[in-house]
XYZ file of C-alpha atoms in Angstrom:
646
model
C 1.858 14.741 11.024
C 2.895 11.834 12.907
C 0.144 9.353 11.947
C 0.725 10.671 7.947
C 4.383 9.865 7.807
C 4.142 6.339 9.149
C 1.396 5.874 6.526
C 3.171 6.798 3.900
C 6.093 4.713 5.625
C 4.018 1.525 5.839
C 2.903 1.782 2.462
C 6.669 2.039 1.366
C 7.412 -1.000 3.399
C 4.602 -3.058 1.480
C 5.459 -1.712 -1.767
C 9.286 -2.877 -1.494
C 7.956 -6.418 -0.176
C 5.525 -6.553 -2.802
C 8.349 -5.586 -5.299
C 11.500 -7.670 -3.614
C 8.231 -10.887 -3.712
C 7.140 -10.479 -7.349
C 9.285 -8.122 -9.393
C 13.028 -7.878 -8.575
C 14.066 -10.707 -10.703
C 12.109 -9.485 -13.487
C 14.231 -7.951 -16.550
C 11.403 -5.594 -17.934
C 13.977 -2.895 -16.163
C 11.878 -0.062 -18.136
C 8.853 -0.761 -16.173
C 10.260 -1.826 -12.852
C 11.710 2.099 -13.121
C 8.176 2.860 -13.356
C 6.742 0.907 -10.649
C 9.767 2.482 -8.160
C 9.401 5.798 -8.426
C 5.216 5.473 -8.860
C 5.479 3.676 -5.687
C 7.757 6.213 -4.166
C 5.387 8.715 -5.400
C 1.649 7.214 -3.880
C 3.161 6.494 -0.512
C 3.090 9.918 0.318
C 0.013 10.683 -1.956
C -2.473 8.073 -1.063
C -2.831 8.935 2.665
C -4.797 12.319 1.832
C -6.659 10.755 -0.223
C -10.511 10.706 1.120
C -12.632 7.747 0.781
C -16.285 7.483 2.043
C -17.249 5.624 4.797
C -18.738 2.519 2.916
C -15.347 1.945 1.188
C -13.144 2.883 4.769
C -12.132 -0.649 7.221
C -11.261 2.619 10.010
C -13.881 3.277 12.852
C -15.103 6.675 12.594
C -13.989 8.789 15.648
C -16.249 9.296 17.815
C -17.228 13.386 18.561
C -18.716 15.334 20.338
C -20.838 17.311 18.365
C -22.011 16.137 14.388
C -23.545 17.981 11.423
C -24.429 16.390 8.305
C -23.167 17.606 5.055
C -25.236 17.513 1.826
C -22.985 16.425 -0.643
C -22.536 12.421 0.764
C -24.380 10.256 -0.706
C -26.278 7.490 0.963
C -26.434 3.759 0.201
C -28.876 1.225 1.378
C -30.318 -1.597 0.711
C -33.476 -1.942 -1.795
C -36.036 -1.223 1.152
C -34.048 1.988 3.010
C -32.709 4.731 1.593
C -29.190 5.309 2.181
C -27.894 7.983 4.776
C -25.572 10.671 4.814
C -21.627 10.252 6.257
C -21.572 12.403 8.927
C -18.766 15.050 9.605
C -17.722 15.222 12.995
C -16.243 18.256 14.726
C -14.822 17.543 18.204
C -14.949 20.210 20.530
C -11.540 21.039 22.286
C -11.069 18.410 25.377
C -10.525 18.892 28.980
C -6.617 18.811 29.501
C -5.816 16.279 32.044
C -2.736 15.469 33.169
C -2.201 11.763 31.499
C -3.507 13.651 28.272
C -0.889 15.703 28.916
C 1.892 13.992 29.600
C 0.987 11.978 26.052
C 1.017 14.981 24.379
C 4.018 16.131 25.431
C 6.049 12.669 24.232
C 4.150 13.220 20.711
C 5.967 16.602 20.731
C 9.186 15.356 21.567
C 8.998 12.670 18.576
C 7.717 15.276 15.862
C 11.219 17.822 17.144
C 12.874 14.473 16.730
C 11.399 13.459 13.855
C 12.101 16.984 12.340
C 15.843 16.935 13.629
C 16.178 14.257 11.483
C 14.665 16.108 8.521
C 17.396 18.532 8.766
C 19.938 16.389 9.598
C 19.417 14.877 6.286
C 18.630 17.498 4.272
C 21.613 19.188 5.211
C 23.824 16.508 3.859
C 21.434 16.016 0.676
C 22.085 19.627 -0.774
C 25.787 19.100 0.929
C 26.041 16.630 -1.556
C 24.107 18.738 -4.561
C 26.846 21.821 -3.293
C 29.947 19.343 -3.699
C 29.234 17.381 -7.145
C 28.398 20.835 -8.806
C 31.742 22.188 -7.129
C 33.988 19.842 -8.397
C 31.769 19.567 -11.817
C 32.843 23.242 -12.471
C 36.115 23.774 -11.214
C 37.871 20.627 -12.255
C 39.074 20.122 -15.933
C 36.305 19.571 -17.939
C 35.947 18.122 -22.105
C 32.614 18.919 -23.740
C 31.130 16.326 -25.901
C 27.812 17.316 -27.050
C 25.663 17.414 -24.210
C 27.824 15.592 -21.916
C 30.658 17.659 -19.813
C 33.372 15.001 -19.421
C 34.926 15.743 -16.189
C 38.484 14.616 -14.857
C 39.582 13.661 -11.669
C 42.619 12.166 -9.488
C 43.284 9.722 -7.318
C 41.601 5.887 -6.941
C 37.660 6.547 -7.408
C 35.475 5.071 -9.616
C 33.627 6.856 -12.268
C 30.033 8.347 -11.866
C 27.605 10.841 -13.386
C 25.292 13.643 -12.542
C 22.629 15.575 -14.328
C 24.999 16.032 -17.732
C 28.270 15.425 -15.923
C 30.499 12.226 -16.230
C 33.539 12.078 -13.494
C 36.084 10.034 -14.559
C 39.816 9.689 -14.130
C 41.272 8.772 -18.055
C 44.362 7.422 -16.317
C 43.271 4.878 -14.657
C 41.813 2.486 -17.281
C 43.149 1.430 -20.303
C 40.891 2.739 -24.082
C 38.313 0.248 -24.199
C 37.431 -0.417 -20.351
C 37.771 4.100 -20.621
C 34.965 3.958 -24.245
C 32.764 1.436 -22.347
C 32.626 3.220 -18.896
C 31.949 6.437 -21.134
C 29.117 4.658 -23.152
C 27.217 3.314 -19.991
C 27.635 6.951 -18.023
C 26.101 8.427 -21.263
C 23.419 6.014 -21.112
C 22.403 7.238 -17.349
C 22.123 10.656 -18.747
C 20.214 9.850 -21.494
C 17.450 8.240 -19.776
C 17.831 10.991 -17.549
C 18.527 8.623 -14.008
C 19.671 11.702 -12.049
C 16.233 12.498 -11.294
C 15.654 8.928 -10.283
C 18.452 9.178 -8.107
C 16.928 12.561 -6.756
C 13.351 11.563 -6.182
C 14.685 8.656 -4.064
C 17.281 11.147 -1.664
C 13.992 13.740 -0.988
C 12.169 10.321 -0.144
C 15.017 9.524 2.520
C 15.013 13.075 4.210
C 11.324 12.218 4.910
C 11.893 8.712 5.792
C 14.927 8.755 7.506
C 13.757 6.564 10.110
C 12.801 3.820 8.004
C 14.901 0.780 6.855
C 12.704 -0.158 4.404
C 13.188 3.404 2.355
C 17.279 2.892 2.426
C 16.630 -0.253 1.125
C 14.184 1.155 -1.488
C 16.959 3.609 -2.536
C 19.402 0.547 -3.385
C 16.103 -1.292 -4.929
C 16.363 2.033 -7.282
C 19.967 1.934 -8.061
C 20.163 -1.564 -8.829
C 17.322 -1.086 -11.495
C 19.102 1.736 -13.114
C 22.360 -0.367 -13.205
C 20.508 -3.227 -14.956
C 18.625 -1.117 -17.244
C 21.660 0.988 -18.471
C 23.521 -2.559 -19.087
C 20.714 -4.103 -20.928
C 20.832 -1.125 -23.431
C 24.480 -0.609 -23.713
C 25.185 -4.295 -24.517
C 22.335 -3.873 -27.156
C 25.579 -1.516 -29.213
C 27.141 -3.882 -31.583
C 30.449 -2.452 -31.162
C 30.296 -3.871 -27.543
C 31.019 -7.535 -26.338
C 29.288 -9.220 -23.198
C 32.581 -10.200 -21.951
C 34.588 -7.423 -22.793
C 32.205 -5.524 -20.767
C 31.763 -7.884 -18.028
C 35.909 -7.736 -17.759
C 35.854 -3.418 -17.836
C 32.759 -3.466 -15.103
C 35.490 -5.667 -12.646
C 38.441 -3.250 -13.727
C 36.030 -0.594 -12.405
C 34.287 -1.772 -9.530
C 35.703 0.220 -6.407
C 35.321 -1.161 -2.635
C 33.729 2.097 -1.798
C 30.905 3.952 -2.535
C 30.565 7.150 -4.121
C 28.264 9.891 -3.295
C 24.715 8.233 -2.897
C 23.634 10.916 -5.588
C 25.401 9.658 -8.543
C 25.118 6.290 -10.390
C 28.522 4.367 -9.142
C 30.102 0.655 -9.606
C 30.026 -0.263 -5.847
C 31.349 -3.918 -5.836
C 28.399 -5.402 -3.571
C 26.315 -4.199 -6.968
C 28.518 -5.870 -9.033
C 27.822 -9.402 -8.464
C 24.100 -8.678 -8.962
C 24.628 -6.708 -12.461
C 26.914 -9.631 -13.823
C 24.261 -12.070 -12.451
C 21.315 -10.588 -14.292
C 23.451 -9.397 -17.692
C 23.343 -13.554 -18.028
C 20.088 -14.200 -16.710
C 17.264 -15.619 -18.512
C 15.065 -12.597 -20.031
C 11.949 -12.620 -18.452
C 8.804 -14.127 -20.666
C 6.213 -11.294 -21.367
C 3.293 -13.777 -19.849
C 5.085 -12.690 -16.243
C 3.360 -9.356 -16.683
C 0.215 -10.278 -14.790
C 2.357 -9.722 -11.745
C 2.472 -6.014 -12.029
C -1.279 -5.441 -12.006
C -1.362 -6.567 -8.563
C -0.080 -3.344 -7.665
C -3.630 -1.766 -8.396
C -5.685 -4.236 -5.648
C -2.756 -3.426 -3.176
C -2.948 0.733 -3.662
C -6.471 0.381 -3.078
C -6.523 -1.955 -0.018
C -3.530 0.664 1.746
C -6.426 3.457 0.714
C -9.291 1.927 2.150
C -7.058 0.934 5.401
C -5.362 3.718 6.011
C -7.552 6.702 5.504
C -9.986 8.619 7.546
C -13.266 8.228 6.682
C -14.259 11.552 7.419
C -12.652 14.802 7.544
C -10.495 15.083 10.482
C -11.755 16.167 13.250
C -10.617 19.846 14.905
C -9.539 20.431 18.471
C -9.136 24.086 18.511
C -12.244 25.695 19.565
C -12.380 28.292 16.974
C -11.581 25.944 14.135
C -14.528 24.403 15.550
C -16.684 27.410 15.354
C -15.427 27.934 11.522
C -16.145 24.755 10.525
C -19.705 25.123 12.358
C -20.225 27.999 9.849
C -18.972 26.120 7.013
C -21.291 23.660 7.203
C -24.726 25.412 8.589
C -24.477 26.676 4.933
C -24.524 23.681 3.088
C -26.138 21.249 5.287
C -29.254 19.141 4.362
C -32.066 21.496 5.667
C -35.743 20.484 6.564
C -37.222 22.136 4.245
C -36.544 23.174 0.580
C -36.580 22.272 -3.202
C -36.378 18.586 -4.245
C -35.320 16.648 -7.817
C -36.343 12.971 -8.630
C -36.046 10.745 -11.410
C -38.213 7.303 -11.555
C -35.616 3.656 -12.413
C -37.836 0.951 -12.091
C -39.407 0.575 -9.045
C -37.126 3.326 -7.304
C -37.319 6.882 -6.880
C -33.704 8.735 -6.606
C -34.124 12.245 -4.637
C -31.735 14.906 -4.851
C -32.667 17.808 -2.237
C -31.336 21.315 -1.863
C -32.206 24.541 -0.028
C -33.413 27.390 -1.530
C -29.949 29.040 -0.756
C -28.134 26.806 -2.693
C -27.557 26.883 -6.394
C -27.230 22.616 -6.827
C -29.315 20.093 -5.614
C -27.332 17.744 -3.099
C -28.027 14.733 -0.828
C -29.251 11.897 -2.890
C -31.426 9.337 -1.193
C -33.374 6.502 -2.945
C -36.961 5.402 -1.683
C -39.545 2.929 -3.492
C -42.307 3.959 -5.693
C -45.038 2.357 -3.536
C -43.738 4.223 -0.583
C -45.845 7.295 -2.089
C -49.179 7.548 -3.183
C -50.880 9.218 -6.406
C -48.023 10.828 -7.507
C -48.960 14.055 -9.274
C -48.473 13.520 -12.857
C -48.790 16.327 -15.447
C -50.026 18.650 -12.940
C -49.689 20.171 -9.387
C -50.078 18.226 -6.607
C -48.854 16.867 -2.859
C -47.804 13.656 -1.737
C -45.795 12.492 1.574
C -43.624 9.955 3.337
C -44.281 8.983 6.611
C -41.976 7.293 8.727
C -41.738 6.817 13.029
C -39.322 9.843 12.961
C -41.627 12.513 10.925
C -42.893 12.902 7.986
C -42.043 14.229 4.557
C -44.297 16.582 2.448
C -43.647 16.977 -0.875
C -45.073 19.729 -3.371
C -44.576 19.461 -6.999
C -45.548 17.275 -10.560
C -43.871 15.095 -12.758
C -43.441 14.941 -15.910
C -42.932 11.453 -17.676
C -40.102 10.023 -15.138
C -38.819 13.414 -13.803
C -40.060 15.419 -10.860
C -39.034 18.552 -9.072
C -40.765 20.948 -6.592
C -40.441 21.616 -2.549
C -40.486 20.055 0.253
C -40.862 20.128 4.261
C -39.870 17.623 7.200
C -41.687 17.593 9.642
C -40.461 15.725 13.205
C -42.655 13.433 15.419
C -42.331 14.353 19.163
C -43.216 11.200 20.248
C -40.459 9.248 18.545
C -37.503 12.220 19.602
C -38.934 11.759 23.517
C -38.540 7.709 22.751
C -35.398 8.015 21.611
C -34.391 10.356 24.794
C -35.314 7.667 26.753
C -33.074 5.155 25.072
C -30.420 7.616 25.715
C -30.071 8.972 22.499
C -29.598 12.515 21.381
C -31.931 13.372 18.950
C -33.741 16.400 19.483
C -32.678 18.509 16.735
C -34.720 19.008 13.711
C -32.066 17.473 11.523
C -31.047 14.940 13.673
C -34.415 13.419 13.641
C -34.131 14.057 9.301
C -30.900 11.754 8.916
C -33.176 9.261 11.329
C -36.152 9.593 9.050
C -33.793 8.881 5.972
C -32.551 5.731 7.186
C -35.883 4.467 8.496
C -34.495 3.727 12.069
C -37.358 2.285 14.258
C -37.999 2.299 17.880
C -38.239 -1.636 17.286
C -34.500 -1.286 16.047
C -33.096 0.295 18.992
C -34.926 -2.311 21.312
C -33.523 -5.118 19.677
C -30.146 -3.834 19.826
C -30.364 -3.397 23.377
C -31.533 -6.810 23.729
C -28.337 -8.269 21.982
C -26.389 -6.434 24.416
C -25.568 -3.059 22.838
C -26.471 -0.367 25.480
C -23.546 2.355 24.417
C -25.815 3.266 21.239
C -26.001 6.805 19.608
C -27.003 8.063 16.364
C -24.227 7.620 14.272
C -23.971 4.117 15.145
C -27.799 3.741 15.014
C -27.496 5.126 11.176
C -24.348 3.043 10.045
C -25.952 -0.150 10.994
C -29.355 1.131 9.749
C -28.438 1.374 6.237
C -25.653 -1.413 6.062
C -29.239 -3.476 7.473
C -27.328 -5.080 10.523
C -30.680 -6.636 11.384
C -31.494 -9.687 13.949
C -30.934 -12.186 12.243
C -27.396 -11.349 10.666
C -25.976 -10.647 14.122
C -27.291 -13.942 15.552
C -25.439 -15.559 12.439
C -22.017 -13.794 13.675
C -22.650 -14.610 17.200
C -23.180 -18.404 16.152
C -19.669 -18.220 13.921
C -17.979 -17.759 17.371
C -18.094 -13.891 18.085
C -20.347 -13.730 21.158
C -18.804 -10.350 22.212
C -18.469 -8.500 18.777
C -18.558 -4.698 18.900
C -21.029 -2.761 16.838
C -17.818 -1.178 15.057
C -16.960 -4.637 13.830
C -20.108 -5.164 12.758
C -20.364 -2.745 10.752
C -17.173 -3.133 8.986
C -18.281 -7.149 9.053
C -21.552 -6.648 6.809
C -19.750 -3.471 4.513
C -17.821 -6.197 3.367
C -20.211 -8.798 3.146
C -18.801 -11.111 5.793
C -21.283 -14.238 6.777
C -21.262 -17.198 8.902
C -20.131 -19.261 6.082
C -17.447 -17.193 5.090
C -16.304 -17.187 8.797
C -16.906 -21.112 8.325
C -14.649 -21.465 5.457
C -12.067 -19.731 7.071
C -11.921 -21.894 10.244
C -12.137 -24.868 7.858
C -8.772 -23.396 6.520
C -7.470 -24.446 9.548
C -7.291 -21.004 11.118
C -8.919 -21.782 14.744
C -8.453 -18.908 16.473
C -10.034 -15.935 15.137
C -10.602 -12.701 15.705
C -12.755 -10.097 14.429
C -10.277 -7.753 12.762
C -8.123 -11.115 11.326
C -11.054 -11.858 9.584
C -11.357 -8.386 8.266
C -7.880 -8.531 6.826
C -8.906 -11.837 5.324
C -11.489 -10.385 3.575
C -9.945 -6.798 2.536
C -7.087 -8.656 1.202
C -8.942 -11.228 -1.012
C -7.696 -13.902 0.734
C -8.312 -16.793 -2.017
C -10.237 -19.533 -0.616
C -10.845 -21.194 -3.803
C -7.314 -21.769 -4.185
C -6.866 -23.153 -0.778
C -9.227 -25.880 -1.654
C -7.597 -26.513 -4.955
C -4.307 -27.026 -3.186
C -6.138 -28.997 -0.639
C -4.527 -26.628 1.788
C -6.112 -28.026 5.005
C -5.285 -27.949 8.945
C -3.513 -31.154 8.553
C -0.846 -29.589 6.002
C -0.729 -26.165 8.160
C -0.074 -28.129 11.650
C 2.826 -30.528 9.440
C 5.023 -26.791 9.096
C 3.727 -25.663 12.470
C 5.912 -28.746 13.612
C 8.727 -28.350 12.008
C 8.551 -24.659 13.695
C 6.743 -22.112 10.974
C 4.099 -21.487 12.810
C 3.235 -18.135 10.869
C 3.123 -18.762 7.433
C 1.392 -16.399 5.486
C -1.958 -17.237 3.242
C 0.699 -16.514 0.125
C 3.670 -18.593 1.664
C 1.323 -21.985 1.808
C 0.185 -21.080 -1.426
C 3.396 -20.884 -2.917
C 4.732 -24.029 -0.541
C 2.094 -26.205 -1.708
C 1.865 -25.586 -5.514
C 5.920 -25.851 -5.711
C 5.846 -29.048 -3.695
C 7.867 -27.499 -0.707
C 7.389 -30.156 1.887
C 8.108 -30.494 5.707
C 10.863 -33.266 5.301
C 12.854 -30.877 2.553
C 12.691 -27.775 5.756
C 13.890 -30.490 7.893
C 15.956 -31.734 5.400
C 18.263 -28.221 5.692
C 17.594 -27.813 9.427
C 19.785 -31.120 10.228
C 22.030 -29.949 7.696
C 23.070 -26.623 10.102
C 20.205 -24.401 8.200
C 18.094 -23.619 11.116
C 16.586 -20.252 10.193
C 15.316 -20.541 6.561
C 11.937 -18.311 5.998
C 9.342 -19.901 3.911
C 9.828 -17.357 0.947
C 13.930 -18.494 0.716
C 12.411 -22.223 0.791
C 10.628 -21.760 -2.094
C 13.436 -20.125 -3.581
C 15.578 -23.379 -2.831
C 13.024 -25.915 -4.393
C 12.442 -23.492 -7.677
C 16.404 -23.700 -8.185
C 16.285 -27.500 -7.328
C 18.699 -26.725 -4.188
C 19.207 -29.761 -2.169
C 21.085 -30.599 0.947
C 23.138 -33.045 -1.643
C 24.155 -30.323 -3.632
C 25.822 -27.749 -0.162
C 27.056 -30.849 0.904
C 29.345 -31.199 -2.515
C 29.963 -27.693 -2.279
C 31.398 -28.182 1.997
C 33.287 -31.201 0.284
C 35.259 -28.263 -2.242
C 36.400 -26.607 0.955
C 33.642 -24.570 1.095
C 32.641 -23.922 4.487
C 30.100 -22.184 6.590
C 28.820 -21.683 2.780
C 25.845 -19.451 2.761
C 22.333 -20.710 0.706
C 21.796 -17.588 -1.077
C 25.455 -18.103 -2.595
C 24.374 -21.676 -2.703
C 21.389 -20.469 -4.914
C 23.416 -18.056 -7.057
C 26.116 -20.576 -8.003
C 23.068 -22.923 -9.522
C 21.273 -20.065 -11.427
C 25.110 -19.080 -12.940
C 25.606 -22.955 -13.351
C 29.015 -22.540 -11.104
C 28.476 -26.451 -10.508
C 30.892 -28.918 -8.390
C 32.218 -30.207 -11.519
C 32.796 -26.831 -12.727
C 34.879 -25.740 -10.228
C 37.363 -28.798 -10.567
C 37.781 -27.996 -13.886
C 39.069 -24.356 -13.070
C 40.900 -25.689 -9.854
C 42.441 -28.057 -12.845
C 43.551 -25.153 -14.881
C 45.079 -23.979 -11.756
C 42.283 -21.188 -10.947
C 42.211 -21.897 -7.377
C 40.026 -19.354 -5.140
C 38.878 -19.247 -1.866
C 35.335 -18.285 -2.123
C 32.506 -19.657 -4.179
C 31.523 -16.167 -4.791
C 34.908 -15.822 -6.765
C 34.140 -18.790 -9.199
C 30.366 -17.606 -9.656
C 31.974 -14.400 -10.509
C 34.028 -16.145 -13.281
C 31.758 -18.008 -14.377
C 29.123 -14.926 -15.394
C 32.524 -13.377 -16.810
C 33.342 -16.771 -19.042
C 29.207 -17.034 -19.744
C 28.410 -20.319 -21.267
């Protein structure tokens, strides 16, 4: 439970950064909605997902006891067949008391975890209980489908499902029309559920930050979307609505259930409502989403089936699987591509054939074509009889494994289990030699077994590819790493390029995430992204700038002088994303320093920022101070100036 709920948290956490990085600013609101509550959606979908082993960057657990299940397919390369994913099952372990004691803090965080469930999803239906309350015992006006409902006192209006709150006495007819025209634009595009979605999310990830702040991502969305189409009526003027929205805009905040006119939102809405619309060649953007879901998949998930503890899960599972499992003898299928054969095999129990495995045509000889006949494979671990014919490129007919004695004693002697029939089968499939074993113990690698023996059999870890990733400056690597190293096609020269990057210090699993995350190389060269420009920020103290923040720094000409250039200036914490930000909007240290010369001090650069994209410039703020407008804040005049527009 644990480990699944701070998946599904992380993958939240990546999606908003991905979103706040790329997407926020954009003003295709109808599709951001989309991405949110997609988003919302996979983080708690994509963590049950299974993926096979090839595809997985997770070590497989390691188990006690192993059976191998027909149905996964093997992949090798063109000279070994592929082999089978094994299913562990690990028997129940010995209780100890340091195993207990960490078992006993795990329980205490899933009662706290699920404390906090409650907690919250108490005050969620609370909520549901009190808006349908009030919507059904207050005066109400029906118009259509929308129940018009009135209330007292000073709170703004909101909506829910079909229901618009709203006291008439409080705003004069137009600002009263207008809040009634955007309210029935929430229903319409039915933003309740939205709203909805988002609260269940937050009962589930009450803990995390990120989620809150995904909620408010949500809302902010909605509010931009329903402005966008309401100022698309012809009846209604971008001012006059800009003027109603501050009329409405309360200090508090409503229920978090209903759509509301907060004034920290406000700002933001009037900001956007005279924003630039986005150009439609922006849309690449959103298709980065795909590469991302994938990478959390392939990260994340177990490779296998999860393993059981209880001992008579264990026993179940046992049975489960003696049923299905590849056995050493039964019916086979084949079909000839080329130089390949591809086997399915099956028992004579089973209604489908299973387990495909590929071999080479000159592996076997005289083939029986047309007619009866027998041909075999042998291998160090056994050999293969086959009985049957083919006809044109298709064959079917039985066959029986049979295990070589003196290969399962070798193997004892190398300390690895292999006695069973089967074992010895999966062996014979992936063509693992004595040789092999030797020359793994010679590198080092004395904790072998045959799950490891079979994962680096059929990724072909051979001699000469670990020598190369010794060489690239992993003397020590793990088999594990290794693995995971030649799945994804990692070399010495990729290692090479990387350290030419200017990353020094590596480390097997950095160069992983390098790799799963299609770190782009190519564009580091184009950017001439080198050590020398990396060490130039690392002195001005960003010493962990991100493969996308040096990208972005170097093709927008953010330079160490312009960070330093805000440091002297008081700025001493800007991250490298909010520098960018400064050089796309042309901020300068020129430009806060006219502002501090208005009176303006202690002036924040995100205000800083937001006064250039309104165009609330020095000059224009004279020219209100002139007309006797004169205000305290900066955010006061940016205000009025996305109320006066251009």
């Amino acid at each position: 439970m644990i480990p699944y709920i701070l998946y599904a948290s992380l993958i939240l956490t990546a999606c908003l950064i991905f979103y706040k990085l790329l997407l926020q600013k954009e003003t295709f609101f109808r599709l951001n909605r989309f991405v949110l509550l997609a988003c919302m959606l996979l983080a708690f979908i994509l963590p049950v997902l299974q993926v096979p082993q090839q595809m997985s960057f997770r070590k497989a657990p390691v188990s006690a006891e192993t059976i191998l299940p027909e149905n996964a397919p093997f992949k090798g390369n063109v000279n070994q067949p592929a082999v089978n994913t094994v299913d562990k099952i690990v028997s129940e372990p010995e209780q100890k008391t340091p195993v207990f004691n960490l078992e006993k803090g795990r329980q205490w965080l899933i009662y706290l975890y699920w404390f906090g469930v409650i907690v919250f999803g108490l005050n969620f239906l609370m909520q549901v209980i009190v808006l349908l309350y009030k919507a059904y015992t207050r005066p109400v006006i029906i118009d259509g489908k929308f129940r018009i409902v009135e209330i007292a006192g000073d709170k703004a209006p909101c909506s829910f499902g079909n229901n618009i709150f709203i006291n008439p006495e409080k705003y004069d007819w137009e600002t009263y029309n207008q809040v009634l025209l955007h309210e029935k634009i929430h229903i319409e595009q039915k933003h309740t559920l939205d709203l909805l979605l988002a609260e269940i999310v937050l009962v589930f990830q009450w803990f995390n930050p990120f989620a809150w702040q995904w909620r408010k991502e949500l809302e902010k969305n909605l509010e931009f979307f329903t402005d966008e189409k309401l100022l698309q009526h012809d009846a209604v003027e971008k001012e006059s609505y800009q003027m109603s929205l501050v009329k409405v805009a309360a200090p508090h905040f409503p229920l978090s259930l209903t759509t509301n006119y907060n004034q920290s939102l406000l700002k933001k809405r009037l900001l956007m409502m005279n924003s630039k619309k986005s150009n439609v060649h922006t849309i690449w953007k959103y298709f980065f989403l795909l590469p991302l879901m994938v990478v959390f998949v392939c990260l994340f998930n177990e490779p296998v089936a999860n393993s059981q503890t209880v001992a008579s899960k264990v026993k179940k599972k046992t049975q489960e699987h003696n049923s299905t499992e590849m056995k050493t003898e039964g019916s086979w299928f084949a079909t000839i591509k080329g130089e390949r054969i591809s086997f399915q095999f099956g028992s004579d129990d089973q209604e489908n054939f299973h387990n495909r495995n590929s071999f080479l045509v000159s592996d076997f000889k005289d083939l029986p074509r047309d007619k009866q006949g027998v041909f075999s494979l042998a291998r160090e671990a056994g050999t293969m009889e086959f009985t049957g014919k083919f006809e044109g490129d298709q064959g079917t007919g039985k066959y029986k494994f049979t295990p070589d004695k003196s290969y399962s004693d070798a193997m004892q002697k190398e300390g690895i289990d292999a006695t069973k029939d089967n074992d010895l089968m999966a062996l014979f499939l992936v063509n693992l030699k004595r040789s092999y074993v030797t020359m793994l113990k010679n590198k080092g690698y004395t904790d072998l077994d045959k799950y490891k023996l079979s994962s680096l059999a059929v990724l072909d870890v051979n001699e000469g590819y670990i020598t190369s990733i010794k060489e690239a400056g992993f003397a020590d690597i793990d088999l594990g790493n290794l693995v995971q190293f030649r799945s994804l096609a990692i070399d010495k020269a990729y290692i090479d390029e990387i350290r030419k990057a200017g990353y020094e210090h590596l480390t097997p699993d950095k160069v992983i995430t390098f790799k799963a995350q299609g770190i782009d190389l190519i564009a580091f060269k184009a950017l001439n992204i080198d050590k020398d420009f990396i060490n130039s920020f690392k002195e001005v103290g960003y010493t962990n700038l991100s493969n996308s923040d040096l990208i972005s720094m170097k093709a927008l000409g953010v330079t160490p002088e312009f960070a330093k250039s805000f440091r002297n200036a008081g700025y001493t914490n800007i991250k490298a994303d909010d520098l960018v930000g400064l050089k796309v909007q042309n901020v300068t240290t020129d430009l806060v320093k006219q502002y501090k010369d208005l009176g303006f001090e202690n002036i924040d650069l995100d205000v800083v920022m937001g006064a250039k994209v309104t165009g609330t410039s020095p000059s224009f703020i004279k020219s209100m101070r002139e007309k006797g407008h004169n205000m305290k804040s900066l955010e006061k005049y940016i205000a009025l100036r996305s109320v006066l527009g251009n």
